[in-house]
mmCIF file of C-alpha atoms and ligand atoms in Angstrom:
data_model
loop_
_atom_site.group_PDB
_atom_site.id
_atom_site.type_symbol
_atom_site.label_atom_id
_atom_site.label_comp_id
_atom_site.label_asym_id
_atom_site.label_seq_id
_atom_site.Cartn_x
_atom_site.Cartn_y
_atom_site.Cartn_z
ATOM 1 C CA UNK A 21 -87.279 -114.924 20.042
ATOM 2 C CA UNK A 22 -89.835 -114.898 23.181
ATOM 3 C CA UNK A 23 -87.583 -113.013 25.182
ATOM 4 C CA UNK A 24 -86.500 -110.619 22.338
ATOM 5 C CA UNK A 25 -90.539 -109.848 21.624
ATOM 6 C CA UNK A 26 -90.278 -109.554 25.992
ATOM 7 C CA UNK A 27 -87.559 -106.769 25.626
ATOM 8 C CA UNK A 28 -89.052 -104.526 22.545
ATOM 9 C CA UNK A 29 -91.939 -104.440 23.906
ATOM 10 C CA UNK A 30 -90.986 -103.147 27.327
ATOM 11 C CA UNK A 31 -88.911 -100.532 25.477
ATOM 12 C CA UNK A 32 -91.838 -99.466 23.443
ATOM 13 C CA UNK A 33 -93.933 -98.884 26.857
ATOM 14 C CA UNK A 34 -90.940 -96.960 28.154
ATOM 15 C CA UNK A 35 -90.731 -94.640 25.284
ATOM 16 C CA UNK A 36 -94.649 -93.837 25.300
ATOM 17 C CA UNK A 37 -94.300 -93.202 29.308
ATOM 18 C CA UNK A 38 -91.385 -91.381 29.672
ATOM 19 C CA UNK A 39 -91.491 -88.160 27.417
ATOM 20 C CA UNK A 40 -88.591 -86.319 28.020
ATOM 21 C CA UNK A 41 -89.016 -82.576 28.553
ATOM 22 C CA UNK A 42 -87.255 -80.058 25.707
ATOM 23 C CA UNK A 43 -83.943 -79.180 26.728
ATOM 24 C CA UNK A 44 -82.857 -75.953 27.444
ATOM 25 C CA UNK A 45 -80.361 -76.604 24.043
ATOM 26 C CA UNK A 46 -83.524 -77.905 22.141
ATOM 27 C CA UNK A 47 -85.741 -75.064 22.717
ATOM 28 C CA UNK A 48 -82.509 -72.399 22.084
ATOM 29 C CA UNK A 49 -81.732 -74.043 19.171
ATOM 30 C CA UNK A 50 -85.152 -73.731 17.768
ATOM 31 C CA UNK A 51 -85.419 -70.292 18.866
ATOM 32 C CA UNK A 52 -88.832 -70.332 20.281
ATOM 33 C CA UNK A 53 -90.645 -71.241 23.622
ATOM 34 C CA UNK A 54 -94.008 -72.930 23.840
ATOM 35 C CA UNK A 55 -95.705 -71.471 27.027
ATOM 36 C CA UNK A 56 -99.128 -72.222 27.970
ATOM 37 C CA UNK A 57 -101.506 -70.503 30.316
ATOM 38 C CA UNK A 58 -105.300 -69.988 30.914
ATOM 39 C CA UNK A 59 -106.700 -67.113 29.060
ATOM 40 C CA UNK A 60 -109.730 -66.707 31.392
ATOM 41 C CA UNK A 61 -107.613 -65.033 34.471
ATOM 42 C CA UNK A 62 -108.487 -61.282 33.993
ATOM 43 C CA UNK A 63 -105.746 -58.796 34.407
ATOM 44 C CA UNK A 64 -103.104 -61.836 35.124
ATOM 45 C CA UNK A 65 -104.189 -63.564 31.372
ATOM 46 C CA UNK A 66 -106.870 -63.064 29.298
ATOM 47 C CA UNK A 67 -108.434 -62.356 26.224
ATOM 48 C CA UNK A 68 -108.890 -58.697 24.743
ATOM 49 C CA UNK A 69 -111.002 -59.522 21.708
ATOM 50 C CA UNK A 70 -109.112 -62.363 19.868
ATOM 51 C CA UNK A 71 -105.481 -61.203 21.831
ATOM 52 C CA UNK A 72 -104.040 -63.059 24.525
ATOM 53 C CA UNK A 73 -102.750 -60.491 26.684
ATOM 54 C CA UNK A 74 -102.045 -59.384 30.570
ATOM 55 C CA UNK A 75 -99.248 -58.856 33.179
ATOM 56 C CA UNK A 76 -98.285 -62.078 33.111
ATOM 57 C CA UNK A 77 -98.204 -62.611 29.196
ATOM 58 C CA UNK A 78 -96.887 -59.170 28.999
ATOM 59 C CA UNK A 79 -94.489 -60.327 31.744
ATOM 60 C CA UNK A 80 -93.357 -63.582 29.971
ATOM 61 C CA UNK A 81 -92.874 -61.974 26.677
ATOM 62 C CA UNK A 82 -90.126 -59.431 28.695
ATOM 63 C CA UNK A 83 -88.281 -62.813 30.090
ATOM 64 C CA UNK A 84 -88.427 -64.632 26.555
ATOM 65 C CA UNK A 85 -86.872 -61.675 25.136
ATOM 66 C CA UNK A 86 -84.091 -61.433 26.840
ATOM 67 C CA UNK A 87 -83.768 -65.285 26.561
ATOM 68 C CA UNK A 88 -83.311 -64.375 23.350
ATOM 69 C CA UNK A 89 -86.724 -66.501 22.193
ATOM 70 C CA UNK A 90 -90.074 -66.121 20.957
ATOM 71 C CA UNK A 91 -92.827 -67.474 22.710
ATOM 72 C CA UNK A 92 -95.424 -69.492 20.772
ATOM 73 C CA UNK A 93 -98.588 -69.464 23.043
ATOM 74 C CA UNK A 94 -100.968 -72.147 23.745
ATOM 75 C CA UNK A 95 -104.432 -71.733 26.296
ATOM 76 C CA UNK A 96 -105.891 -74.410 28.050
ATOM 77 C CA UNK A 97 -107.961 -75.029 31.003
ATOM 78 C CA UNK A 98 -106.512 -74.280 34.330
ATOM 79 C CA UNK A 99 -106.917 -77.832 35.243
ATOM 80 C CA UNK A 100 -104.926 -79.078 32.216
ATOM 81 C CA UNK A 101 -101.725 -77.349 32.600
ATOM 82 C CA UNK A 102 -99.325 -78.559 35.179
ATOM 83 C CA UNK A 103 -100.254 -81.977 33.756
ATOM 84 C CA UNK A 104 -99.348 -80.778 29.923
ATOM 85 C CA UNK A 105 -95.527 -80.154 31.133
ATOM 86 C CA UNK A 106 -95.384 -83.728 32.017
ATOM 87 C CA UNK A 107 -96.798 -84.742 28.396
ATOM 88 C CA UNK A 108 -94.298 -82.874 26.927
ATOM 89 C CA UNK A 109 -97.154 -80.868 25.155
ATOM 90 C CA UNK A 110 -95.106 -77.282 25.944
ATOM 91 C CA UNK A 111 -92.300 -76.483 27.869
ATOM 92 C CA UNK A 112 -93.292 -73.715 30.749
ATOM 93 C CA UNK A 113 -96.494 -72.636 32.584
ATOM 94 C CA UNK A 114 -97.473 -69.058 33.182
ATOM 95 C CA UNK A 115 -101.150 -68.735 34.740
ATOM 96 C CA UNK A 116 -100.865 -67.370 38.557
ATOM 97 C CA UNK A 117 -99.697 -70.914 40.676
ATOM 98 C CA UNK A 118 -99.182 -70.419 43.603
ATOM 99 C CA UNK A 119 -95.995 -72.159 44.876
ATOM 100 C CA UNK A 120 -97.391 -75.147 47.226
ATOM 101 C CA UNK A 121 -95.226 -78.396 48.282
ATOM 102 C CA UNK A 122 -98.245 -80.664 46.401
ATOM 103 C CA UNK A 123 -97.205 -78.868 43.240
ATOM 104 C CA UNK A 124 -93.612 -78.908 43.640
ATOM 105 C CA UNK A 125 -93.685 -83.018 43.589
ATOM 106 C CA UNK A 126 -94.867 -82.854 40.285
ATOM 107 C CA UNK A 127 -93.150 -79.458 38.477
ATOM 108 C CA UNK A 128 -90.180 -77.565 38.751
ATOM 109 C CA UNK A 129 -90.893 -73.826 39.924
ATOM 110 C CA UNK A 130 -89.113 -70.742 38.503
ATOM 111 C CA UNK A 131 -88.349 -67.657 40.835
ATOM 112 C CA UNK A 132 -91.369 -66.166 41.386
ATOM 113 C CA UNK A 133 -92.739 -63.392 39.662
ATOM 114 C CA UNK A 134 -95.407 -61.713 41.418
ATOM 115 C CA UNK A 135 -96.706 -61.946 45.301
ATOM 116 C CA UNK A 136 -100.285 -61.889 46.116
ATOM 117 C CA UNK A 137 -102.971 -64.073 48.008
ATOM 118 C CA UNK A 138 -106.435 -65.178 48.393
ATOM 119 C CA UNK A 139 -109.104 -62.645 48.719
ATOM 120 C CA UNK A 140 -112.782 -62.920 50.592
ATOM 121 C CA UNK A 141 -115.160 -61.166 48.673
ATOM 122 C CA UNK A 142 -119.106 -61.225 49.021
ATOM 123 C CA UNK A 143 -122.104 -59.386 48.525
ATOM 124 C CA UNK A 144 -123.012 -59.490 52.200
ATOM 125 C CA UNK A 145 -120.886 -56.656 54.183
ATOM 126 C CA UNK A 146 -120.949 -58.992 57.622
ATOM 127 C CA UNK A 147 -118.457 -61.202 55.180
ATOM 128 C CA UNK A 148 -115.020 -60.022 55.492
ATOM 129 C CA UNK A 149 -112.609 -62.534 56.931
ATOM 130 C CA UNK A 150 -111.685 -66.130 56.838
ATOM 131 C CA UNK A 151 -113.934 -66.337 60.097
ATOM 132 C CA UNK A 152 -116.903 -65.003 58.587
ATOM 133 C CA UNK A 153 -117.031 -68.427 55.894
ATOM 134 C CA UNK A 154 -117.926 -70.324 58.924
ATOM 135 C CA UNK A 155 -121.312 -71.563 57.743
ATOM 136 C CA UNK A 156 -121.395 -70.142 54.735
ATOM 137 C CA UNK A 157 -121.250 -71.756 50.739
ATOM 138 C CA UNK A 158 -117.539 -70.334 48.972
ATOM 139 C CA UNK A 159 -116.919 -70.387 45.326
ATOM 140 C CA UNK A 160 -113.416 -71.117 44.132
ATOM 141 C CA UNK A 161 -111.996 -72.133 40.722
ATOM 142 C CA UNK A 162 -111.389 -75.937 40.560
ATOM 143 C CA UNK A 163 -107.830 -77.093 41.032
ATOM 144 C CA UNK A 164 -106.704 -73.455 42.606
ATOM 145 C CA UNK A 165 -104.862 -72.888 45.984
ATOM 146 C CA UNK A 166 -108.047 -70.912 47.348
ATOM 147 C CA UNK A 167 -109.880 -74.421 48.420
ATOM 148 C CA UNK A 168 -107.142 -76.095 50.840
ATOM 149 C CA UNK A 169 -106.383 -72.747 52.046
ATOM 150 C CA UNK A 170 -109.647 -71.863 52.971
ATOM 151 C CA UNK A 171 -110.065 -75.247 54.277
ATOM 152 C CA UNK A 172 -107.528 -74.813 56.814
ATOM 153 C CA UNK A 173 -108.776 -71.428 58.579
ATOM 154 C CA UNK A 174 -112.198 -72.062 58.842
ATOM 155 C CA UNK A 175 -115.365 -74.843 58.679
ATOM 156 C CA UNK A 176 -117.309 -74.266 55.522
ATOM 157 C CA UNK A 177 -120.656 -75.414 54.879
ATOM 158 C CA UNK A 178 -120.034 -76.242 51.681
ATOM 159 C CA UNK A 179 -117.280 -75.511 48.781
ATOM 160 C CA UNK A 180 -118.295 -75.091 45.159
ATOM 161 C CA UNK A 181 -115.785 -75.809 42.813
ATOM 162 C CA UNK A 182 -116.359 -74.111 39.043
ATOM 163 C CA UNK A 183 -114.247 -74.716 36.041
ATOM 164 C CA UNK A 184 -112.864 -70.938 35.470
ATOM 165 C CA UNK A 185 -112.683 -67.917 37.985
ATOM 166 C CA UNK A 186 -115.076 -66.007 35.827
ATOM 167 C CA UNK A 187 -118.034 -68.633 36.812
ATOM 168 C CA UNK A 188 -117.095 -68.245 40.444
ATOM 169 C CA UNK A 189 -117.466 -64.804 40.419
ATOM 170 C CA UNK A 190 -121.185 -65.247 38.520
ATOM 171 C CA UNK A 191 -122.100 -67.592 41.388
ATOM 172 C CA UNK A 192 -121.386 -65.304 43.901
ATOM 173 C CA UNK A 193 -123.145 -61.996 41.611
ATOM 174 C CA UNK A 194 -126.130 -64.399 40.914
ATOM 175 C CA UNK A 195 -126.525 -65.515 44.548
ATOM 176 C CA UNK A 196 -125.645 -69.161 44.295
ATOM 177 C CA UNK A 197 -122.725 -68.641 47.123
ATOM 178 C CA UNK A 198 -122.407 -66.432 49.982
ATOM 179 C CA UNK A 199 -118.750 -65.365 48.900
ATOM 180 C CA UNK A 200 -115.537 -66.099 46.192
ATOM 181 C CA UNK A 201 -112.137 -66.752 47.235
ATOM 182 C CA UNK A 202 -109.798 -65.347 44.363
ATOM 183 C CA UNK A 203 -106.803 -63.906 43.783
ATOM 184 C CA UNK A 204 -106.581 -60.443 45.624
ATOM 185 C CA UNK A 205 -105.913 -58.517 42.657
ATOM 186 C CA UNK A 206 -108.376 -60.271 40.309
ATOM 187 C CA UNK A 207 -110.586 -59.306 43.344
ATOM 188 C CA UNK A 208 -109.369 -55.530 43.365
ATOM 189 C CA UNK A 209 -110.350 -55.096 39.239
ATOM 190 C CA UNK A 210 -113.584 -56.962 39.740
ATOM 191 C CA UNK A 211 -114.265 -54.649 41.884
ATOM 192 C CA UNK A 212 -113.383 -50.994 40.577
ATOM 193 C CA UNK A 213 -114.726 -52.199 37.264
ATOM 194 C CA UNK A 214 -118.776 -53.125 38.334
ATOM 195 C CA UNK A 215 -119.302 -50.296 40.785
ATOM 196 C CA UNK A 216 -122.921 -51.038 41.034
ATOM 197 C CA UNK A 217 -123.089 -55.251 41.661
ATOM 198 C CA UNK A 218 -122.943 -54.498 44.982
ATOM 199 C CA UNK A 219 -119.778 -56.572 45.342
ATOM 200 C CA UNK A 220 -117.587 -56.106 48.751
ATOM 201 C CA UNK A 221 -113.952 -56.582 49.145
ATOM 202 C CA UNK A 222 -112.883 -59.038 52.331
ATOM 203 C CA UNK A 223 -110.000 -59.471 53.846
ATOM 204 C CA UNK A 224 -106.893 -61.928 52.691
ATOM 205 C CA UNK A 225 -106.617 -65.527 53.847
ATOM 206 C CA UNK A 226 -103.235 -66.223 52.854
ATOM 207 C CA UNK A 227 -100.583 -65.207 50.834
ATOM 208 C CA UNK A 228 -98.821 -67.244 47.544
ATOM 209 C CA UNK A 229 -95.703 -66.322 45.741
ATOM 210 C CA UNK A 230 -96.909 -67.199 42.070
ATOM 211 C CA UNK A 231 -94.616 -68.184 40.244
ATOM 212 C CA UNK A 232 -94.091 -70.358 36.732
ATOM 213 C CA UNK A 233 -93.693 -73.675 36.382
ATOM 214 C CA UNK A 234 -91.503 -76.247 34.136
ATOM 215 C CA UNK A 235 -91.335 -80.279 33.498
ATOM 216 C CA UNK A 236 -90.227 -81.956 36.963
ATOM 217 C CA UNK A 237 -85.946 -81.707 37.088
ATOM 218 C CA UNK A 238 -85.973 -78.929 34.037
ATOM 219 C CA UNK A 239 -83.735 -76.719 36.144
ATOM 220 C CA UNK A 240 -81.359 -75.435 33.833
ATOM 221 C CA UNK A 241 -84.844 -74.307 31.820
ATOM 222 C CA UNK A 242 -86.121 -72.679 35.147
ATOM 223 C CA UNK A 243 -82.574 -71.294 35.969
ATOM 224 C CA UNK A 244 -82.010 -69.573 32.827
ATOM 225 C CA UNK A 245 -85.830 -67.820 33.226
ATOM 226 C CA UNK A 246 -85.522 -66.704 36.217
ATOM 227 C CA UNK A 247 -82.044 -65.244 35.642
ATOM 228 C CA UNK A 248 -83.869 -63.328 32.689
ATOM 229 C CA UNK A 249 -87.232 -62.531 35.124
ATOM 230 C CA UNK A 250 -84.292 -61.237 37.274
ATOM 231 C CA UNK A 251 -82.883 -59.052 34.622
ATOM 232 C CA UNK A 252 -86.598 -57.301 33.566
ATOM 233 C CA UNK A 253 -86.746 -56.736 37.128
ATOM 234 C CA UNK A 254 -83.437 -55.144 37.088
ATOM 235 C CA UNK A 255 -83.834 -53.115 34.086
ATOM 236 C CA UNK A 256 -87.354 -51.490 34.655
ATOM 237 C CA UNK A 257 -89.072 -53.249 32.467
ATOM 238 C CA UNK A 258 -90.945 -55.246 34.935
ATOM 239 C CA UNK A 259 -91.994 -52.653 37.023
ATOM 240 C CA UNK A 260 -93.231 -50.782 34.170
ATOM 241 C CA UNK A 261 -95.399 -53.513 32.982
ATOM 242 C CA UNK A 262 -96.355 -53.726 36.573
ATOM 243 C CA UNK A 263 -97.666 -50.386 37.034
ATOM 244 C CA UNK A 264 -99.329 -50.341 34.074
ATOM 245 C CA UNK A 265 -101.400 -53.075 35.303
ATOM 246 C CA UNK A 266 -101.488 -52.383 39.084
ATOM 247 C CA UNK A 267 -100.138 -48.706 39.673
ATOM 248 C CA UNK A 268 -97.715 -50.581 41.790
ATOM 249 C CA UNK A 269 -95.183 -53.310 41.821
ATOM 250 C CA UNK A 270 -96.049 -56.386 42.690
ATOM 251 C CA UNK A 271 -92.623 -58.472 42.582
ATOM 252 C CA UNK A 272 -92.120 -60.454 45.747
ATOM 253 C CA UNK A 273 -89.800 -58.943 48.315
HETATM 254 N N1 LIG B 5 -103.172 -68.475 42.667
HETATM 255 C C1 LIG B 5 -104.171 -69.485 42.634
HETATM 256 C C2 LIG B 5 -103.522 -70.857 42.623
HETATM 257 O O1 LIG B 5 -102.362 -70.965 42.746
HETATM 258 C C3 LIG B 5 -105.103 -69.337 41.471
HETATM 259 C C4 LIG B 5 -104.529 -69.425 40.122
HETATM 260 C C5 LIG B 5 -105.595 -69.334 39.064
HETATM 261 N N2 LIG B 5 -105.024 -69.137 37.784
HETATM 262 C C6 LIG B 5 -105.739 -69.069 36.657
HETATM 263 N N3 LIG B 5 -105.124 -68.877 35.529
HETATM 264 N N4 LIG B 5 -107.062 -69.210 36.714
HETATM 265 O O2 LIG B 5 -104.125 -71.861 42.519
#
């Protein structure tokens, strides 16, 4: 009897701990896709009003298509969402990670579907390039590529880590920081869109191939999305959705 209460019990702990990921079967038979992203990631994902919308939504709802699926869409914080393939709470990531050999231990990456990289930018002109953060106070979002990276070119005085992108770039417009590390296209819009906060484009510190991410051994999941990223790249439909966004296309080559 002892040992029998031993035995369900373990099985009980092993059935809370190891969630299994939706098949590639499950989610075709039920014809639609949970995907998750950020929301706050302006023109990669974000909110126009009350619509979730950007390249990479715009980009995901091409692949899902020709997967033959709908995509039901959840946002979450940044920090959240590699962690919420492991809990099973949806079945594929789409919010601008980079590819890095920390992540890769704990998700399964797709092909990528964009190429871009971190970008210095600062409301002092003397701050351009990795070099010039010597010293100097950086902003970054929490739990992004930008701190390691910047980490490894230069000696910072001190990193300040900030829950979305968005409050980064306030820290850096309100004076808090001496310059933002973001993506270099976030960067580029930011930019062109406030002509007058005085805010300079820098130079890049690295590059990332971004791409999206699925539960840890999902493969035939991130096989049969990339073959379909493949095919909207194939088909025009990609670069059209790029250009919209970027006047250019910003697949990986
Ligand atoms: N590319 C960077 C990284 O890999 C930043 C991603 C930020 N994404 C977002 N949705 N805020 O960490």
């Amino acid at each position: 009897m002892k040992l029998f209460k031993v035995i369900a019990s373990t099985l009980a702990l092993c059935a809370v701990f190891s969630v299994q990921a939706r098949s590639l079967d499950d989610i075709k038979k039920g014809g639609k896709i949970i995907v998750a992203t950020e929301g706050q990631f302006a023109p990669f994902n974000y909110f126009k009003g009350t619509t979730l919308t950007g390249f990479e939504v715009e980009v995901a709802e091409l692949v899902a298509k020709k997967m033959g699926l709908k995509i039901e869409w959840k946002t979450i914080g940044f920090d959240a969402l590699l962690t919420g393939l492991k809990q099973d709470r949806w079945d594929l990531v789409i919010a601008s990670h980079g590819v890095t050999e920390e992540r890769a231990k704990a998700v399964t990456f797709t092909e990528p579907h964009y190429c871009s990289g971190g970008m210095v930018i600062s409301m002092d002109p003397a701050i351009r390039s990795a070099k010039d953060l010597a010293g100097k106070i950086v902003a970054v979002q929490t739990g992004t590529s930008y701190l390691e990276n910047v980490q490894k070119v230069t000696t910072i005085k001190e990193m300040k880590n900030f829950p979305t992108d968005v409050d980064a770039r306030s820290a850096l417009t309100s004076h808090r920081v001496d310059a933002w590390v973001t993506d270099r296209f976030v960067a580029k819009e930011v930019v062109a869109k406030n002509p007058k906060a005085g805010l300079k484009l820098g130079e890049m510190v690295f590059i990332e191939r971004i791409a999206s991410a699925v539960a840890k051994g999902n493969q035939p999941l991130a096989d049969a999305w990339s073959k379909a990223l493949a095919e909207t790249m194939a088909d025009g439909s990609y670069t059209a959705v790029s250009k919209k966004y970027f006047n250019e296309d910003v697949r990986c080559n």
